[in-house]
Structures are given as structure tokens and as C-alpha cells.
CSV table of C-alpha atoms in Angstrom, one decimal:
chain,number,residue,atom,x,y,z
G,440,MET,CA,-9.8,16.3,-11.4
G,441,LYS,CA,-12.8,14.1,-12.2
G,442,ALA,CA,-10.7,12.0,-14.6
G,443,TRP,CA,-8.0,11.7,-11.9
G,444,LEU,CA,-10.5,10.5,-9.4
G,445,ALA,CA,-12.0,8.1,-11.9
G,446,HIS,CA,-8.5,6.7,-12.6
G,447,HIS,CA,-7.9,6.2,-8.9
G,448,GLY,CA,-11.4,4.7,-8.5
G,449,GLN,CA,-10.7,2.2,-11.3
G,450,SER,CA,-7.3,1.3,-9.8
G,451,PHE,CA,-8.8,0.7,-6.4
G,452,ALA,CA,-11.6,-1.4,-7.9
G,453,LEU,CA,-9.0,-3.4,-9.9
G,454,ALA,CA,-6.9,-4.0,-6.8
G,455,TRP,CA,-10.0,-5.1,-4.9
G,456,ARG,CA,-10.9,-7.5,-7.7
G,457,ARG,CA,-7.4,-9.0,-7.7
G,458,LEU,CA,-7.5,-9.4,-3.9
G,459,THR,CA,-10.9,-11.1,-3.9
G,460,ALA,CA,-10.0,-13.2,-7.0
G,461,THR,CA,-8.0,-15.6,-4.7
G,462,PRO,CA,-9.9,-15.4,-1.4
G,463,VAL,CA,-8.1,-18.1,0.5
G,464,ASN,CA,-4.7,-16.7,-0.3
G,465,SER,CA,-5.8,-13.2,0.5
G,466,ILE,CA,-7.4,-14.2,3.8
G,467,LEU,CA,-4.2,-16.1,4.9
G,468,SER,CA,-2.1,-13.1,3.9
G,469,LEU,CA,-4.4,-10.8,5.9
G,470,VAL,CA,-4.2,-13.1,8.9
G,471,ALA,CA,-0.4,-13.2,8.7
G,472,VAL,CA,-0.2,-9.4,8.5
G,473,GLY,CA,-2.8,-9.1,11.3
G,474,ILE,CA,-0.9,-11.3,13.7
G,475,ALA,CA,2.3,-9.4,12.9
G,476,LEU,CA,0.6,-6.2,13.8
G,477,ALA,CA,-1.4,-7.5,16.7
G,478,LEU,CA,1.8,-8.2,18.7
G,479,PRO,CA,2.9,-4.5,19.0
G,480,ALA,CA,-0.7,-3.3,19.2
G,481,GLY,CA,-1.4,-5.7,22.0
G,482,GLY,CA,1.8,-4.7,23.7
G,483,GLN,CA,0.8,-1.1,23.4
G,484,MET,CA,-2.5,-1.8,25.1
G,485,LEU,CA,-0.8,-3.7,28.0
G,486,LEU,CA,1.7,-0.8,28.4
G,487,SER,CA,-1.1,1.7,28.6
G,488,GLY,CA,-2.7,-0.3,31.4
G,489,ALA,CA,0.6,-0.5,33.3
G,490,ARG,CA,1.2,3.2,32.7
G,491,GLU,CA,-2.2,4.0,34.1
G,492,LEU,CA,-1.3,1.8,37.1
G,493,ALA,CA,1.9,3.7,37.6
G,494,GLY,CA,0.1,7.0,37.1
G,495,ASN,CA,-2.3,6.1,40.0
G,496,ALA,CA,0.7,6.0,42.2
G,497,THR,CA,2.5,9.3,42.8
G,498,ALA,CA,5.2,9.8,40.3
G,499,THR,CA,6.8,12.5,42.5
G,500,PRO,CA,9.6,11.1,44.7
G,501,GLN,CA,8.6,11.3,48.3
G,502,ILE,CA,10.3,10.5,51.6
G,503,SER,CA,8.3,8.9,54.4
G,504,VAL,CA,9.5,9.8,57.9
G,505,PHE,CA,8.2,7.4,60.6
G,506,MET,CA,8.4,8.5,64.2
G,507,ALA,CA,9.0,5.9,67.0
G,508,ILE,CA,5.7,4.7,68.4
G,509,ALA,CA,6.5,5.9,71.9
G,510,THR,CA,7.4,9.4,70.7
G,511,GLU,CA,5.3,12.1,72.4
G,512,ARG,CA,3.2,14.3,70.2
G,513,GLY,CA,5.1,17.4,71.3
G,514,ARG,CA,8.4,15.9,70.0
G,515,THR,CA,6.6,15.0,66.8
G,516,ASN,CA,5.4,18.5,66.3
G,517,GLU,CA,8.9,19.7,66.8
G,518,ILE,CA,10.1,17.4,64.0
G,519,GLY,CA,7.2,18.8,61.9
G,520,SER,CA,8.4,22.4,62.3
G,521,ARG,CA,12.0,21.4,61.6
G,522,LEU,CA,10.8,19.8,58.4
G,523,GLU,CA,8.8,22.9,57.4
G,524,LYS,CA,11.7,25.1,57.9
G,525,HIS,CA,14.2,22.9,56.2
G,526,ALA,CA,15.7,24.4,53.0
G,527,GLY,CA,15.6,21.1,51.1
G,528,VAL,CA,11.9,20.4,51.9
G,529,ARG,CA,9.2,21.7,49.6
G,530,GLN,CA,6.3,20.3,51.6
G,531,ALA,CA,5.8,18.1,54.6
G,532,ARG,CA,2.4,16.5,55.2
G,533,PHE,CA,1.7,15.1,58.7
G,534,LEU,CA,-0.1,11.7,59.0
G,535,ALA,CA,-1.3,11.2,62.6
G,536,ARG,CA,-1.2,7.6,63.8
G,537,GLU,CA,-5.0,7.7,64.5
G,538,GLU,CA,-5.7,8.8,60.9
G,539,THR,CA,-3.5,6.0,59.6
G,540,LEU,CA,-5.3,3.4,61.8
G,541,SER,CA,-8.7,4.6,60.6
G,542,ARG,CA,-7.6,4.4,56.9
G,543,MET,CA,-6.3,0.9,57.3
G,544,LYS,CA,-9.5,-0.2,59.0
G,545,SER,CA,-11.4,1.0,56.0
G,546,ASN,CA,-9.7,-1.8,54.0
G,547,PRO,CA,-11.9,-4.9,54.5
G,548,GLY,CA,-8.9,-7.2,54.2
G,549,LEU,CA,-7.0,-5.6,57.0
G,550,ARG,CA,-9.8,-4.6,59.4
G,551,GLU,CA,-10.0,-8.0,61.2
G,552,VAL,CA,-6.2,-8.1,61.6
G,553,ILE,CA,-6.1,-4.6,63.1
G,554,ASP,CA,-9.1,-5.2,65.4
G,555,ALA,CA,-7.2,-8.2,66.8
G,556,LEU,CA,-4.4,-6.0,68.0
G,557,SER,CA,-4.5,-4.6,71.4
G,558,ALA,CA,-3.0,-1.2,70.5
G,559,ASN,CA,-2.5,1.1,67.5
G,560,PRO,CA,0.6,-0.3,65.7
G,561,PHE,CA,1.1,2.7,63.4
G,562,PRO,CA,3.5,5.5,64.2
G,563,ASP,CA,3.0,9.2,63.5
G,564,ALA,CA,4.6,10.0,60.1
G,565,PHE,CA,5.4,12.7,57.7
G,566,VAL,CA,5.3,12.5,53.9
G,567,VAL,CA,8.0,14.8,52.6
G,568,SER,CA,8.4,16.3,49.1
G,569,ALA,CA,11.8,17.6,48.4
G,570,ARG,CA,12.8,20.7,46.4
G,571,ASP,CA,15.5,18.8,44.6
G,572,GLU,CA,14.1,15.4,43.4
G,573,ALA,CA,17.4,14.1,42.2
G,574,PRO,CA,18.1,10.6,43.7
G,575,GLU,CA,21.4,11.8,45.3
G,576,ALA,CA,19.7,14.8,47.0
G,577,MET,CA,16.8,12.6,48.2
G,578,ASP,CA,19.2,10.1,49.6
G,579,LYS,CA,21.1,12.9,51.4
G,580,LEU,CA,17.9,14.2,53.0
G,581,ALA,CA,16.9,10.6,54.1
G,582,VAL,CA,20.3,10.2,55.8
G,583,GLU,CA,19.9,13.5,57.6
G,584,PHE,CA,16.3,12.8,58.8
G,585,ARG,CA,17.4,9.4,60.2
G,586,LYS,CA,19.7,11.2,62.6
G,587,TRP,CA,16.9,13.3,64.1
G,588,PRO,CA,15.7,12.4,67.6
G,589,GLY,CA,12.5,10.4,67.7
G,590,VAL,CA,12.7,9.3,64.1
G,591,GLU,CA,12.5,5.6,63.9
G,592,HIS,CA,12.6,4.9,60.2
G,593,VAL,CA,13.0,6.9,56.9
G,594,GLN,CA,11.8,5.4,53.6
G,595,LEU,CA,12.1,6.6,50.0
G,596,ASP,CA,8.6,5.9,48.9
G,597,SER,CA,9.2,6.6,45.2
G,598,ALA,CA,11.7,3.8,44.7
G,599,TRP,CA,9.2,1.3,43.4
G,600,VAL,CA,7.5,3.9,41.2
G,601,ARG,CA,10.8,4.7,39.7
G,602,ARG,CA,11.5,1.0,39.2
G,603,LEU,CA,8.1,0.6,37.5
G,604,ASP,CA,8.8,3.7,35.4
G,605,ALA,CA,12.2,2.2,34.3
G,606,LEU,CA,10.4,-1.0,33.4
G,607,LEU,CA,7.8,0.8,31.4
G,608,ARG,CA,10.6,2.7,29.6
G,609,LEU,CA,12.2,-0.6,28.8
G,610,GLY,CA,8.9,-2.0,27.7
G,611,ARG,CA,8.3,1.0,25.4
G,612,THR,CA,11.7,0.5,23.9
G,613,GLY,CA,11.2,-3.2,23.4
G,614,LEU,CA,7.8,-2.5,21.9
G,615,LEU,CA,9.3,0.0,19.4
G,616,LEU,CA,11.9,-2.6,18.5
G,617,LEU,CA,9.2,-5.2,18.1
G,618,ALA,CA,7.0,-2.8,16.1
G,619,GLY,CA,10.0,-2.0,13.8
G,620,LEU,CA,10.8,-5.7,13.2
G,621,LEU,CA,7.2,-6.7,12.6
G,622,GLY,CA,6.6,-3.6,10.4
G,623,GLY,CA,9.6,-4.8,8.4
G,624,GLY,CA,7.8,-8.2,8.2
G,625,LEU,CA,4.6,-6.5,6.9
G,626,ILE,CA,6.7,-4.8,4.2
G,627,ALA,CA,8.3,-8.1,3.3
G,628,ILE,CA,4.8,-9.8,3.0
G,629,THR,CA,3.4,-7.1,0.7
G,630,PHE,CA,6.6,-7.0,-1.2
G,631,SER,CA,6.3,-10.7,-2.0
G,632,ILE,CA,2.6,-10.6,-2.7
G,633,THR,CA,3.0,-7.6,-5.1
G,634,ARG,CA,5.9,-9.4,-6.8
G,635,MET,CA,3.7,-12.4,-7.4
G,636,GLN,CA,0.9,-10.1,-8.7
G,637,VAL,CA,3.3,-8.4,-11.1
G,638,LEU,CA,4.4,-11.7,-12.5
G,639,THR,CA,0.7,-12.9,-12.8
G,640,GLN,CA,-0.4,-9.7,-14.5
G,641,ARG,CA,2.6,-9.6,-16.9
G,642,ALA,CA,0.4,-9.9,-20.0
G,643,GLU,CA,-1.9,-7.2,-18.9
G,644,ILE,CA,1.0,-4.9,-18.1
G,645,GLU,CA,2.5,-5.5,-21.5
G,646,VAL,CA,-0.8,-4.8,-23.3
G,647,SER,CA,-1.5,-1.7,-21.2
G,648,ARG,CA,1.9,-0.3,-22.1
G,649,LEU,CA,1.3,-0.9,-25.8
G,650,LEU,CA,-2.1,0.8,-25.6
G,651,GLY,CA,-0.5,3.9,-24.0
G,652,ALA,CA,-0.7,3.4,-20.3
G,653,THR,CA,1.7,5.5,-18.3
G,654,GLU,CA,3.9,3.8,-15.6
G,655,ALA,CA,1.8,5.5,-12.9
G,656,PHE,CA,-1.4,4.0,-14.4
G,657,ILE,CA,0.2,0.5,-14.4
G,658,ARG,CA,1.7,0.8,-10.9
G,659,ARG,CA,-1.4,2.3,-9.2
G,660,PRO,CA,-3.5,-0.9,-8.8
G,661,PHE,CA,-0.5,-2.7,-7.2
G,662,LEU,CA,0.0,0.2,-4.8
G,663,TYR,CA,-3.7,0.0,-3.8
G,664,LEU,CA,-3.3,-3.7,-3.4
G,665,GLY,CA,-0.5,-3.1,-0.9
G,666,LEU,CA,-2.7,-0.5,0.9
G,667,LEU,CA,-5.6,-2.8,1.1
G,668,LEU,CA,-3.4,-5.6,2.4
G,669,GLY,CA,-2.1,-3.3,5.1
G,670,LEU,CA,-5.5,-1.9,6.0
G,671,GLY,CA,-7.1,-5.3,6.0
G,672,GLY,CA,-4.2,-6.7,8.2
G,673,GLY,CA,-4.6,-3.7,10.5
G,674,ALA,CA,-8.3,-4.4,10.9
G,675,VAL,CA,-7.5,-8.1,11.6
G,676,ALA,CA,-5.0,-6.9,14.2
G,677,TRP,CA,-7.5,-4.6,15.8
G,678,LEU,CA,-10.0,-7.5,16.0
G,679,LEU,CA,-7.4,-9.8,17.6
G,680,VAL,CA,-6.5,-7.2,20.2
G,681,ALA,CA,-10.1,-6.5,20.9
G,682,GLY,CA,-10.8,-10.2,21.3
G,683,ALA,CA,-7.8,-10.7,23.6
G,684,THR,CA,-8.9,-7.7,25.7
G,685,ILE,CA,-12.4,-9.2,26.2
G,686,TRP,CA,-10.9,-12.6,26.9
G,687,LEU,CA,-8.3,-11.5,29.3
G,688,ARG,CA,-10.2,-8.7,31.1
G,689,ALA,CA,-11.9,-10.8,33.8
G,690,PRO,CA,-9.0,-13.1,34.8
G,691,LEU,CA,-6.6,-10.0,34.9
G,692,ALA,CA,-9.0,-8.0,37.0
G,693,GLU,CA,-9.3,-11.0,39.4
G,694,LEU,CA,-5.5,-11.3,39.6
G,695,ALA,CA,-5.1,-7.5,40.1
G,696,GLY,CA,-7.8,-7.6,42.8
G,697,LEU,CA,-5.7,-10.1,44.8
G,698,TYR,CA,-2.9,-7.5,44.9
G,699,ASP,CA,-5.3,-4.7,45.7
G,700,LEU,CA,-4.5,-3.1,42.3
G,701,ASN,CA,-6.8,-1.4,40.0
G,702,LEU,CA,-5.6,-2.8,36.7
G,703,THR,CA,-8.0,-3.0,33.8
G,704,LEU,CA,-7.5,-3.8,30.1
G,705,ARG,CA,-9.1,-1.4,27.7
G,706,PRO,CA,-9.5,-1.9,24.0
G,707,LEU,CA,-7.5,0.4,21.7
G,708,GLY,CA,-8.8,3.9,21.8
G,709,LEU,CA,-9.9,5.9,18.8
G,710,VAL,CA,-6.5,7.5,18.3
G,711,ASP,CA,-4.6,4.3,18.7
G,712,SER,CA,-6.9,2.5,16.4
G,713,ILE,CA,-6.6,5.2,13.7
G,714,LEU,CA,-2.8,5.1,14.2
G,715,LEU,CA,-2.8,1.3,13.8
G,716,LEU,CA,-4.7,1.4,10.6
G,717,ALA,CA,-2.7,4.3,9.2
G,718,CYS,CA,0.6,2.6,10.0
G,719,ALA,CA,-0.6,-0.7,8.6
G,720,GLY,CA,-1.9,1.0,5.4
G,721,SER,CA,1.3,3.0,4.9
G,722,LEU,CA,3.6,0.0,5.4
G,723,GLY,CA,1.5,-2.1,2.9
G,724,TRP,CA,1.8,0.7,0.4
G,725,LEU,CA,5.5,1.0,1.1
G,726,GLY,CA,6.0,-2.8,0.6
G,727,ALA,CA,4.2,-2.6,-2.7
G,728,ALA,CA,6.2,0.4,-3.8
G,729,PHE,CA,9.5,-1.3,-3.0
G,730,SER,CA,8.4,-4.4,-4.9
G,731,LEU,CA,7.4,-2.4,-7.9
G,732,ARG,CA,10.7,-0.6,-7.9
G,733,GLN,CA,12.5,-3.9,-7.7
G,734,ASN,CA,10.3,-6.0,-10.0
G,735,HIS,CA,8.3,-3.7,-12.3
G,736,GLY,CA,11.1,-3.2,-14.7
G,737,GLN,CA,11.4,-6.9,-15.2
G,738,SER,CA,7.8,-7.3,-16.1
S,128,MET,CA,1.5,11.4,-42.0
S,129,ILE,CA,4.2,8.8,-41.9
S,130,ARG,CA,7.7,9.3,-43.3
S,131,PHE,CA,10.6,6.8,-43.2
S,132,ASP,CA,13.9,8.4,-44.0
S,133,ARG,CA,16.7,5.9,-44.6
S,134,VAL,CA,15.6,3.8,-41.7
S,135,SER,CA,17.6,0.8,-40.6
S,136,LYS,CA,17.0,-1.5,-37.7
S,137,ARG,CA,19.5,-4.0,-36.4
S,138,TYR,CA,18.8,-6.5,-33.7
S,139,PRO,CA,21.6,-8.0,-31.6
S,140,PRO,CA,23.9,-9.8,-32.4
S,141,GLY,CA,23.8,-8.0,-35.8
S,142,VAL,CA,20.7,-9.1,-37.6
S,143,ASP,CA,19.4,-6.5,-40.0
S,144,ALA,CA,15.6,-6.4,-39.9
S,145,LEU,CA,15.3,-3.2,-42.0
S,146,SER,CA,18.0,-1.6,-44.2
S,147,ASP,CA,18.0,2.0,-45.5
S,148,LEU,CA,14.2,2.1,-45.9
S,149,SER,CA,12.5,5.2,-47.1
S,150,PHE,CA,8.8,5.9,-48.0
S,151,GLU,CA,6.0,8.2,-47.2
S,152,LEU,CA,2.3,7.7,-46.4
S,153,ASP,CA,-0.2,10.5,-46.5
S,154,ASP,CA,-3.2,11.0,-44.2
S,155,GLY,CA,-6.2,8.8,-45.1
S,156,GLN,CA,-4.2,6.4,-47.2
S,157,MET,CA,-4.1,2.6,-46.9
S,158,LEU,CA,-0.8,0.9,-47.3
S,159,LEU,CA,-0.2,-2.8,-47.4
S,160,VAL,CA,3.3,-4.0,-46.4
S,161,GLY,CA,4.1,-7.3,-48.0
S,162,GLY,CA,7.0,-9.7,-48.0
S,163,HIS,CA,8.0,-13.2,-46.8
S,164,SER,CA,8.3,-14.2,-43.2
S,165,GLY,CA,11.2,-12.3,-41.7
S,166,ALA,CA,11.1,-9.6,-44.4
S,167,GLY,CA,10.7,-6.9,-41.7
S,168,LYS,CA,7.0,-6.2,-41.9
S,169,SER,CA,6.4,-6.5,-38.1
S,170,THR,CA,9.6,-4.5,-37.4
S,171,LEU,CA,8.3,-1.7,-39.6
S,172,LEU,CA,5.0,-1.6,-37.6
S,173,LYS,CA,6.9,-1.7,-34.3
S,174,LEU,CA,9.0,1.3,-35.3
S,175,ILE,CA,5.8,3.3,-36.1
S,176,ALA,CA,4.2,2.2,-32.8
S,177,GLY,CA,7.3,3.3,-30.8
S,178,VAL,CA,7.8,-0.3,-29.6
S,179,GLU,CA,11.2,-0.3,-31.2
S,180,ASN,CA,13.6,2.5,-32.0
S,181,ALA,CA,15.4,2.8,-35.4
S,182,THR,CA,19.2,2.0,-35.3
S,183,SER,CA,19.7,4.7,-37.8
S,184,GLY,CA,17.6,7.1,-39.9
S,185,ALA,CA,14.4,8.9,-38.9
S,186,VAL,CA,10.8,7.7,-38.4
S,187,LEU,CA,8.4,10.7,-38.5
S,188,VAL,CA,4.7,10.3,-37.7
S,189,GLY,CA,2.5,13.5,-38.0
S,190,GLY,CA,5.7,15.5,-38.2
S,191,GLN,CA,7.1,14.0,-34.9
S,192,ASN,CA,10.4,12.3,-35.0
S,193,LEU,CA,9.9,9.2,-32.9
S,194,GLY,CA,13.6,9.0,-32.1
S,195,SER,CA,13.4,12.2,-30.1
S,196,LEU,CA,10.2,11.2,-28.3
S,197,SER,CA,10.8,11.2,-24.5
S,198,ARG,CA,10.0,8.2,-22.5
S,199,SER,CA,7.2,10.1,-20.7
S,200,ALA,CA,5.6,11.3,-24.0
S,201,LEU,CA,5.6,7.8,-25.5
S,202,PRO,CA,2.4,6.6,-23.8
S,203,TYR,CA,0.5,9.6,-25.0
S,204,TYR,CA,1.8,9.1,-28.5
S,205,ARG,CA,0.6,5.5,-28.5
S,206,ARG,CA,-2.9,6.5,-27.5
S,207,ARG,CA,-3.2,8.2,-30.9
S,208,ILE,CA,-2.5,4.9,-32.7
S,209,GLY,CA,-4.7,1.8,-33.0
S,210,MET,CA,-2.9,-1.5,-33.1
S,211,VAL,CA,-4.0,-4.9,-34.1
S,212,PHE,CA,-1.3,-7.3,-33.0
S,213,GLN,CA,-0.3,-10.5,-34.8
S,214,ASP,CA,-1.1,-12.5,-31.6
S,215,GLN,CA,-4.0,-10.1,-30.8
S,216,LYS,CA,-2.8,-9.7,-27.2
S,217,LEU,CA,-6.3,-10.0,-25.7
S,218,LEU,CA,-6.7,-10.3,-21.9
S,219,PHE,CA,-8.2,-13.7,-21.4
S,220,ASP,CA,-9.5,-13.0,-17.9
S,221,ARG,CA,-11.6,-10.1,-19.1
S,222,ASN,CA,-14.7,-10.3,-21.3
S,223,ALA,CA,-15.0,-8.7,-24.7
S,224,TYR,CA,-16.5,-5.4,-23.3
S,225,ASP,CA,-13.7,-5.0,-20.8
S,226,ASN,CA,-11.0,-5.8,-23.4
S,227,VAL,CA,-12.4,-3.0,-25.6
S,228,MET,CA,-12.8,-0.7,-22.6
S,229,LEU,CA,-9.1,-0.9,-21.7
S,230,PRO,CA,-7.7,1.8,-24.0
S,231,LEU,CA,-10.5,4.2,-22.9
S,232,SER,CA,-9.8,3.5,-19.2
S,233,ILE,CA,-6.1,4.2,-19.9
S,234,SER,CA,-7.0,7.5,-21.6
S,235,GLY,CA,-9.4,8.4,-18.8
S,236,PHE,CA,-12.6,8.7,-20.8
S,237,PRO,CA,-15.7,9.6,-18.9
S,238,ALA,CA,-17.6,6.4,-18.0
S,239,ARG,CA,-20.8,7.0,-20.0
S,240,GLU,CA,-19.1,8.1,-23.2
S,241,ALA,CA,-16.6,5.2,-22.9
S,242,ALA,CA,-19.5,2.7,-22.6
S,243,ASN,CA,-21.2,4.2,-25.7
S,244,ARG,CA,-17.9,4.0,-27.6
S,245,VAL,CA,-17.3,0.4,-26.6
S,246,ARG,CA,-20.7,-0.7,-27.7
S,247,ALA,CA,-20.4,1.1,-31.0
S,248,ALA,CA,-17.0,-0.5,-31.6
S,249,LEU,CA,-18.3,-4.0,-30.8
S,250,ASP,CA,-21.4,-3.4,-33.0
S,251,LYS,CA,-19.1,-2.2,-35.8
S,252,VAL,CA,-17.2,-5.5,-35.8
S,253,GLY,CA,-20.3,-7.6,-35.3
S,254,LEU,CA,-19.7,-8.5,-31.7
S,255,GLY,CA,-22.5,-6.4,-30.2
S,256,LYS,CA,-24.3,-9.4,-28.8
S,257,ARG,CA,-21.1,-11.0,-27.4
S,258,GLU,CA,-19.8,-8.3,-25.1
S,259,LYS,CA,-20.0,-10.6,-22.0
S,260,ALA,CA,-18.1,-13.4,-23.7
S,261,LEU,CA,-14.5,-14.1,-22.6
S,262,PRO,CA,-12.0,-14.3,-25.5
S,263,ILE,CA,-11.6,-18.0,-25.0
S,264,MET,CA,-15.3,-18.4,-25.9
S,265,LEU,CA,-14.8,-16.6,-29.2
S,266,SER,CA,-13.7,-18.1,-32.5
S,267,GLY,CA,-10.4,-17.1,-34.1
S,268,GLY,CA,-12.2,-14.7,-36.4
S,269,GLU,CA,-14.2,-13.2,-33.6
S,270,GLN,CA,-11.0,-12.7,-31.5
S,271,GLN,CA,-9.4,-10.9,-34.4
S,272,ARG,CA,-12.5,-8.7,-34.7
S,273,LEU,CA,-12.4,-8.0,-31.0
S,274,ALA,CA,-8.8,-7.0,-31.4
S,275,ILE,CA,-9.8,-4.6,-34.1
S,276,ALA,CA,-12.6,-3.2,-32.0
S,277,ARG,CA,-10.1,-2.5,-29.2
S,278,ALA,CA,-7.8,-0.8,-31.7
S,279,VAL,CA,-10.4,1.5,-33.1
S,280,VAL,CA,-12.4,2.4,-30.0
S,281,SER,CA,-10.3,5.4,-29.3
S,282,ARG,CA,-10.9,6.6,-32.9
S,283,PRO,CA,-7.3,6.8,-33.7
S,284,ASP,CA,-5.9,8.7,-36.7
S,285,LEU,CA,-3.7,5.8,-37.6
S,286,LEU,CA,-4.5,2.1,-37.5
S,287,LEU,CA,-1.7,-0.5,-37.6
S,288,ALA,CA,-2.5,-4.2,-38.2
S,289,ASP,CA,0.0,-6.9,-38.2
S,290,GLU,CA,-1.1,-10.0,-40.2
S,291,PRO,CA,-4.7,-9.5,-39.2
S,292,THR,CA,-6.0,-12.2,-41.5
S,293,ALA,CA,-3.4,-14.9,-40.7
S,294,HIS,CA,-4.8,-18.2,-39.6
S,295,LEU,CA,-8.3,-17.3,-40.6
S,296,ASP,CA,-10.5,-19.1,-43.1
S,297,ALA,CA,-11.2,-17.3,-46.4
S,298,GLN,CA,-14.6,-15.9,-45.4
S,299,THR,CA,-13.5,-14.7,-42.0
S,300,ALA,CA,-10.3,-13.2,-43.5
S,301,ALA,CA,-12.5,-11.3,-46.1
S,302,ASP,CA,-14.7,-10.0,-43.3
S,303,VAL,CA,-11.8,-8.7,-41.2
S,304,ALA,CA,-10.2,-7.1,-44.3
S,305,ARG,CA,-13.6,-5.4,-45.1
S,306,ILE,CA,-13.7,-3.9,-41.7
S,307,LEU,CA,-10.2,-2.4,-42.1
S,308,VAL,CA,-11.1,-1.0,-45.5
S,309,GLU,CA,-14.3,0.5,-44.0
S,310,PHE,CA,-12.2,2.3,-41.4
S,311,ASN,CA,-9.9,3.6,-44.1
S,312,GLN,CA,-12.9,4.8,-46.1
S,313,VAL,CA,-14.0,7.1,-43.2
S,314,GLY,CA,-10.5,8.7,-43.2
S,315,VAL,CA,-8.4,6.6,-40.9
S,316,THR,CA,-4.9,6.0,-42.2
S,317,VAL,CA,-4.4,2.2,-42.2
S,318,LEU,CA,-1.2,0.3,-42.5
S,319,VAL,CA,-1.5,-3.4,-42.8
S,320,ALA,CA,1.3,-5.9,-42.7
S,321,THR,CA,0.0,-8.8,-44.8
S,322,TYR,CA,0.7,-11.3,-47.5
S,323,ALA,CA,-2.9,-11.5,-48.5
S,324,HIS,CA,-3.0,-8.4,-50.8
S,325,GLU,CA,-5.9,-9.7,-52.8
S,326,LEU,CA,-8.2,-9.0,-49.8
S,327,PHE,CA,-7.5,-5.2,-50.1
S,328,PRO,CA,-8.0,-4.4,-53.8
S,329,GLY,CA,-6.8,-1.0,-54.9
S,330,ALA,CA,-4.6,-0.4,-51.8
S,331,ARG,CA,-1.1,0.9,-52.2
S,332,ARG,CA,1.5,-1.8,-51.7
S,333,LEU,CA,5.0,-1.8,-50.3
S,334,GLN,CA,7.0,-5.0,-50.7
S,335,LEU,CA,9.9,-5.8,-48.4
S,336,ASP,CA,12.6,-8.4,-49.1
S,337,HIS,CA,15.1,-9.0,-46.3
S,338,GLY,CA,14.5,-5.6,-44.8
S,339,ARG,CA,14.9,-3.7,-48.1
S,340,LEU,CA,12.2,-2.2,-50.3
S,341,ARG,CA,11.7,-4.3,-53.4
S,342,THR,CA,11.0,-2.2,-56.4
């Protein structure tokens, strides 16, 4: 076990020496790998922010039922009991027009506008959750509610959440595609660098074989080189994403504030960071392994 | 220790390097293999080292038929042999110490013992004070001695040397030959491909001529 560990330690040290022997080339390679990885990692960070934004809004489809402003409270209560008794309704929450007015007034941007009005412009409303949340069932309920006396307008509130969710799903798919493509790019980079290293170290490989080195012994430093390139590139990607987060945070918060949205960029969390480094290291190792499989026999 | 039983080696497209060669070498002996250039001296050493395989016949080392040696067993077999190559095959980007350390790293020797062995081997060939020197900074004779140090650092049972005194001046060649003789005197079986027999007085000789044993 001690000898095995010593072998791996020597291979790692040799890989490190080879990497640092040509610092400019190595740094440029790490930057190339880092940029390739930063794109999906940054995309993941943006998606997390958007997901959080969507999560703040209710993801449960709801129907808003607005009464006509002139409707008497008695009629409204009658609608309320009809909703409660309806077989398709799971829950109906009443929003009195006075309550809506007071909530809107608490928004500094709207207070002045509302104060300028002579009367309360908001109607009584119900927020309805349906038992069956399938779009067709929700549409059917909305059509039925529209026919009830005193009901002015019926709105499916969840439509934009669903649209955002669909966009997020599309974003996730696109991100996976991008990650796959750029992961392939990382493998290609380490493949090429390992091939160059095998050609450069041809004499050493030949001598080592003659002195009794096993193929595993010869391959190991090259695999560690791939691992180091991947890990180094992953670290560069992490730094790029962290830098971009800091740089973009203030302007994005300002923009989100204009739309009354709470959208903040956060740097990659611990789990995402570990995942990034693990993926980068594995892809680097894989690229080196492919390259050795392809080129080692020719050395 | 070593037995060649009707060994032939043919290289493509049909060049016979060795033909029907048979001989035996006991443990602890020293054998000089002579002959003109292209006589088959290097091929003979390569067959013993497992670098080449015989086209026909059997090469046995320590009772092991090398023809039946598996690919995975070959590295472990080579670790038991010390080899001094005609072109030395030193690593020019590593200093003398690291060159000699290489076989021990491959064999997985513990660091402290390996360091002691490397220094002892360098001292033995007179390079104890030049362990930091890169091979390019060493003279031809010193490079040859460094190659010998690397070959013996694992304390092999068998030492193969291919033209170890070629291209060296008379004094340096004599020094290198003396070192090989000293290893033989402590029990190492030594097989030297050389045309400079006079440097190894009293050693057994095998003369090759166009791949055949000349009697």
C-alpha cells in the first residue's frame, strides 16, 4: 500500500513538473479549459437565479375571479359559497377590495397614483386553486366562472409562471447541450496536450520500458497531467464565474429593481463548485486516457 | 543461468541476425561476445533482455523460457537485469542522481533505501560528487559510468553491456572495463558485447560471425 501510494505520489509530482516546465503553454491551456467550463457554469448560475425568481411566484396554477366593482358584498359572498361548494375547487381565498387597496398603497411606487384616484379602483376577488391542475380542466373552470352573475373577469394567474417554467426547462436543456459540447472540447484539449507530451517524452517512455516499467507506471503521469489540467481549468472557470457574479451583481439588481423583481446573482455554491471541479477533473483524466489509448502504442 | 538452444533471429525482410546459436552461461560467469559489426552481438543481448523474441529456438534465463513470458510479466523480468546500452539511453533532462534513481522508482523502492543505493552506485563508478550534473555536462566516459551505475543500482543478478567501451579513450575504456569486472567478482553474471577483449583478461569469449558461432 505504501509503495502504491509512493508510486502515485511520484507520478503526480512528475505530472506537476511537466505542467510547470512550460508555464506559458500550461497557463494558456488552463485558460482555454477554464473559459470552456465557465460558460456552462455561468449559465447554471443564471438559471439558478431565474429558478429562484420563478420559485418566489407560486408554481401552483391558480384562477383569479374578479367581481364587478358595483357588485354588492352579499352577491360576492354568494359567489364565495358557490366556489367553496364547487367539486372542482380545492380552495378559494377571498380578497376584499379594501385589503387589495391597502396592499397596493404599501407599494411606494403606486401609492401616489392610488391616492390621486377618487375611489377604490379594485374589485373584490377570489383566488381559486383547482383540484385538477391540468390546463384543460383549469380552462373549463375559468369558462364556467365567467358565466356566473356579478363576475366581471376571470384570469388564469399561473400562465406566466408556466411560461417561465417552460423557458427554464428550455434553458436547462440548452445548458446541458452546451455543457456536453464544451465538455467534449475539454476532452479534445487534454487529448491533444497529452499527445504532445507522449511525443515529447518518447525517449523517457522507451528507457522506462527497457528498465522494467509497467504500462500502468508509464501511463500514470500522463493521466495525472490530464487530471491537473481539468482541475486547473475548473478552478479558472470558478474564478471567472465568481468574477462575473461580482461584476454583474449591482447592475442586475438595479435592473431587477426597476421591474420590482428580487433577482440576485449568487456565486456557485459548495455543491456546485465541487461538482464543477469533479466534472472538470474527470473530463481531463478521460481526455488523457483516450489520448494514451490512441497514441501510447505509437510511442 | 543463460541457455541458448538453437536460437535464430530473422529480421524482415529476411535478414538473419543469428542462426542456430547454442551456448550456456553459468551463474557468476563473465562472457565476452565478440565479432565484427553486424555479427549479431547486440541482437543476442536484446534476446536476453526480452527486447526481441527469437524467430526459432529457445532462450532460457534462470530456467525461464523467454518465448513463453507473458507481456505483463516482461517488465518484472527486466527489473532483474541490468542493461548498459550502446547509446547509453540516459535522460538528458534529468541529473545523474535522477537517472540512476529511475530503475528504483520503477521498482517502487522505499525513498530512503533508494537514495542510499543511488549514492552507493554513483560512488562505485566514481561519480559521487557529480550527482547534480546533467548528462550533457559529463564526458563520454562519465556518461558511460553513469549508465553502468543505473544498470547496477537495482543489484541485478545479470548485467548486460553492449559495447560499453566503444568511443572511449584507452584509459577511460580500461576504467569502465575494470568496473564491470569488479561487479563480476562480487558474483554478478556479466555478459559484454565488445571487440575490446584485451580489456577483460581471463574472461570467457564467444565469437560471432554473421550470426553464427565461430569455433
